[in-house]
Amino acid sequence: MKEQLRIVSPNGHLGFAPTKEESFRLAVETRPDYYCADSGSDDIGATALGADRSVSMERWQRHDLELMLLAAREQDVPMIIGSAGDCGSNSRVDMFVRFIKEIAAEHDLPPFRLAYFYSEVDTAYLRQLHDDGVTIEGLDDRAALTIEDIDATTRAVAVAGVHPFVAALEQGADVIIGGRSSDCAVFAAPAIFEGFPEEHAYYAGKVLECASFCAEPYGAKESVIATITHDDVKVTAMAPWQRCTVASVAGHAMYERSNPYFEWFAGGMLDMTDCVYEQYDERTTRVTGQRVVPVEGKVTVKIEGSGRVGEKYLGIAGIRDPYTIANIDKVIELSRQQVADEFSDIDYHLAFTVYGKNGVMGDLEPVKEITSHELGIAIEGIADSAEVAESVTLYATRQLFYARLPEVKGTAGTAAFVTDEVLPATTSYRWTMNHIVPVDDPMSLFDLHLVEVGSMILQPQA
Amino acid sequence: MHEHTTLGELAKTVRSKNAGTDRITFDVIFSDQQTYDHVRQSGALTRETVCGLFGVEDDRITDFVEFDPAFAIKFTLKRLAPSGGPGESDVFGCQQYPPLLSIPVPQP
């Protein structure tokens, strides 16, 4: 059995912005045992999943995959990617698989085994569970899943734990492209596969998921290496100007989590309550004391669902008149009311975001008094058809232009436009599911495939 | 003398970010134990402060944690609507922290 396992994480969200090459090269020189990266998140909102698209440029995704693939194949060690193409839908897995094959062909790489798995969940399956009386519990105070939630869902993905990654490694995979996956599973899986304690495997996953966000000073897209032994986890910054300190590593446990002590995954929870952090060397922090609490009863798998709301248009208006600015709430109410009268028999969403007032924070904004000499307003209109969405948005925007306030000195033209139209946006989606389903077999929601990739047998790509 | 400084001047990091689709979490991190202890003992940043500052009821705070290993105070608010849906103004929840910067703290 190996005494230690060294995993490099080059990028906390592969492709979101390109990996920094200098610190990656330094990581490569240390000859790590695995190259792993997470490529997705629910952070980006429901649109990518709903619309089945990426939010990153293909060029950046290819750049990162190429860096990792060439290093991993050169050193003949595995490479693992989770949540392919931002949302981890099936089409994104297929796209990353295609990229891997194309990069392998371009560089004439010797044959290797490529595993990939899909994460999409058919809503018919969820409906069946619901009809069978299975409670699909909501996370973060969401109510249990209803038929209405299922009906409203355009696309859903299950969030993989370590299981499909471990299964792929057991089958001898050299490269794994995963559908939607728990961030930490991407890194925990190889450590568990190699026989290291689960608490150290999952802690390594937790600390590596965002790459250099666990180091200081702040810098994104720099490589970090975790060294997992049977007794501890050590995490080391690779960028010469960064260090993994007690504060930076401990601080990262909090990042994007409601509570800094607990990290849930399919099959259990990482308890970091009693973690002990020590500065091991100049750029390395050592962590011990983490525990894994296995789930009681059936394993539960998280499901993310995205539902189409409608087509969306955006209008942009500027306000400079001081009286109009002082009465902006009235102006917006006027516009809102006229839209309501005009579209009284139609379902639509209409939102006004007032920059210069509370555009960013909305109701949470403590500053109540407007001190700006001008305001920018984004008008968002959503309806089932693009035509109605455009009409609602344009109507609302034009009503700002014709707002009738008694004390305004000007006449027509209470708003300044950068363009005399409203602009089409991507179809609007919303999160319909943030739930967990109980499963008998944690692999049952993930469809694993293994293929041989070799320049001799690769078909030309269209 | 009752001179005050601000949380923004004392903290190393003040940030907000989505914690999943339904929550926004806030982290206030200090460089050293001394500053962390001072701010905690001053009572400048509590659940009550958060409620007053953002105009929210206490039950909208899901977690309020003093996290010793990182010299950090962390709290989490429920979103009124999931991230990125209709009417969203901060998809990543990353620009909700600035009001924390000006919280007054007595000079150490």
Coordinates of C-alpha atoms in Angstrom, one line a residue, chain A residues 137-307:
Chain A
E137 CA -36.7 15.7 0.9
G138 CA -35.7 19.3 0.2
L139 CA -32.3 20.8 1.3
D140 CA -31.8 24.2 2.9
D141 CA -35.4 24.5 4.1
R142 CA -37.0 23.6 0.8
A143 CA -40.2 21.6 1.1
A144 CA -40.3 18.0 -0.1
L145 CA -40.5 17.6 -3.8
T146 CA -44.0 18.0 -5.3
I147 CA -45.5 16.9 -8.6
E148 CA -45.6 20.6 -9.5
D149 CA -41.8 20.8 -9.0
I150 CA -41.3 17.8 -11.2
D151 CA -43.7 19.2 -13.9
A152 CA -41.8 22.5 -13.8
T153 CA -38.4 20.9 -14.3
T154 CA -36.7 21.1 -17.7
R155 CA -33.5 19.2 -16.8
A156 CA -32.3 17.5 -13.7
V157 CA -28.9 16.1 -12.7
A158 CA -27.9 13.9 -9.8
V159 CA -24.8 15.0 -8.0
A160 CA -22.3 12.1 -7.9
G161 CA -20.4 11.1 -4.9
V162 CA -17.2 9.1 -5.1
H163 CA -18.9 5.9 -6.4
P164 CA -18.8 6.3 -10.2
F165 CA -15.2 7.7 -10.0
V166 CA -14.1 4.7 -7.8
A167 CA -15.8 2.3 -10.2
A168 CA -14.1 3.9 -13.2
L169 CA -10.7 3.6 -11.4
E170 CA -11.4 0.0 -10.6
Q171 CA -11.9 -0.6 -14.3
G172 CA -8.6 0.9 -15.1
A173 CA -9.6 4.3 -16.3
D174 CA -6.7 6.7 -17.1
V175 CA -9.0 9.6 -17.7
I176 CA -12.4 10.2 -16.2
I177 CA -14.9 12.8 -17.3
G178 CA -17.7 13.0 -14.8
G179 CA -21.2 14.4 -15.1
R180 CA -22.4 16.6 -12.2
S181 CA -20.4 15.7 -9.2
S182 CA -19.9 16.7 -5.6
D183 CA -16.8 18.9 -5.7
C184 CA -14.9 17.0 -3.0
A185 CA -15.7 13.6 -4.6
V186 CA -13.5 14.3 -7.5
F187 CA -10.5 14.3 -5.2
A188 CA -11.7 12.0 -2.5
A189 CA -12.4 9.2 -4.9
P190 CA -8.8 8.4 -5.9
A191 CA -7.6 8.5 -2.3
I192 CA -10.4 6.1 -1.3
F193 CA -9.6 3.9 -4.3
E194 CA -6.0 3.8 -3.2
G195 CA -7.0 2.7 0.4
F196 CA -6.5 5.9 2.3
P197 CA -8.8 6.7 5.3
E198 CA -12.1 8.3 4.2
E199 CA -11.7 11.3 6.6
H200 CA -8.4 12.3 5.0
A201 CA -9.7 11.6 1.5
Y202 CA -12.8 13.8 1.9
Y203 CA -10.9 16.5 3.7
A204 CA -8.4 16.6 0.8
G205 CA -11.4 16.9 -1.5
K206 CA -12.9 19.7 0.5
V207 CA -9.6 21.7 0.6
L208 CA -8.7 21.1 -3.0
E209 CA -12.0 21.9 -4.7
C210 CA -11.3 25.5 -5.3
A211 CA -7.5 25.1 -5.9
S212 CA -5.6 28.2 -4.7
F213 CA -8.5 29.7 -2.8
C214 CA -7.1 27.8 0.2
A215 CA -3.8 29.7 -0.1
E216 CA -2.8 33.3 0.5
P217 CA -2.4 36.0 -0.7
Y218 CA -5.6 35.7 -2.8
G219 CA -5.1 34.4 -6.3
A220 CA -7.3 32.3 -8.5
K221 CA -6.4 29.5 -10.9
E222 CA -3.1 28.6 -9.3
S223 CA -2.2 24.9 -8.6
V224 CA -2.3 23.4 -5.1
I225 CA -1.2 19.9 -4.0
A226 CA -2.7 17.9 -1.2
T227 CA -0.6 15.1 0.2
I228 CA -2.7 12.4 1.9
T229 CA -1.2 9.9 4.3
H230 CA -2.8 7.4 6.6
D231 CA -2.5 9.9 9.4
D232 CA -3.1 13.4 8.0
V233 CA -3.6 15.7 5.0
K234 CA -1.0 18.3 4.1
V235 CA -1.8 21.0 1.6
T236 CA 0.9 23.0 -0.3
A237 CA 0.6 26.0 -2.5
M238 CA 2.5 25.7 -5.8
A239 CA 2.7 29.4 -6.9
P240 CA 5.9 30.7 -5.5
W241 CA 4.2 33.8 -4.1
Q242 CA 1.5 31.8 -2.3
R243 CA 1.4 29.9 1.0
C244 CA -1.1 27.6 2.5
T245 CA -1.3 29.0 6.1
V246 CA -3.4 27.8 9.0
A247 CA -5.7 30.7 8.5
S248 CA -6.0 30.3 4.7
V249 CA -6.7 26.6 4.8
A250 CA -9.0 26.8 7.8
G251 CA -10.7 29.8 6.2
H252 CA -11.4 27.9 3.1
A253 CA -13.5 25.4 5.0
M254 CA -16.1 28.2 5.3
Y255 CA -16.1 29.1 1.6
E256 CA -19.5 28.8 -0.1
R257 CA -20.8 26.8 2.8
S258 CA -23.5 27.7 5.4
N259 CA -21.5 26.2 8.2
P260 CA -17.7 25.8 8.3
Y261 CA -17.7 22.5 10.2
F262 CA -19.8 20.2 8.0
E263 CA -19.6 19.0 4.5
W264 CA -22.2 16.6 3.2
F265 CA -21.7 14.2 0.3
A266 CA -23.5 11.1 -1.0
G267 CA -23.1 8.5 1.8
G268 CA -22.1 10.7 4.7
M269 CA -20.7 13.9 6.2
L270 CA -17.3 15.3 6.8
D271 CA -17.1 16.7 10.3
M272 CA -14.4 19.3 10.7
T273 CA -15.4 20.4 14.2
D274 CA -12.2 19.0 15.8
C275 CA -9.7 19.8 13.0
V276 CA -6.3 20.7 14.1
Y277 CA -4.3 23.0 11.8
E278 CA -0.5 23.3 12.0
Q279 CA 2.0 25.2 9.8
Y280 CA 4.1 22.2 8.5
D281 CA 6.5 24.2 6.5
E282 CA 6.7 27.6 4.8
R283 CA 4.0 26.9 2.2
T284 CA 2.3 23.8 3.7
T285 CA -0.4 23.4 6.4
R286 CA -1.0 20.0 8.0
V287 CA -4.6 19.1 9.0
T288 CA -5.7 16.3 11.4
G289 CA -8.8 15.6 13.5
Q290 CA -11.3 15.4 10.7
R291 CA -14.0 12.7 10.9
V292 CA -16.4 11.1 8.6
V293 CA -19.9 10.3 9.8
P294 CA -21.6 7.8 7.6
V295 CA -25.2 8.3 6.7
E296 CA -27.7 6.2 8.6
G297 CA -30.0 4.1 6.4
K298 CA -30.0 4.5 2.7
V299 CA -27.5 6.7 0.8
T300 CA -29.1 9.9 -0.4
V301 CA -28.0 11.6 -3.6
K302 CA -28.6 15.3 -4.2
I303 CA -30.7 16.3 -7.2
E304 CA -30.5 19.7 -8.9
G305 CA -33.3 20.6 -11.2
S306 CA -33.7 23.6 -13.5
G307 CA -37.1 24.7 -15.0

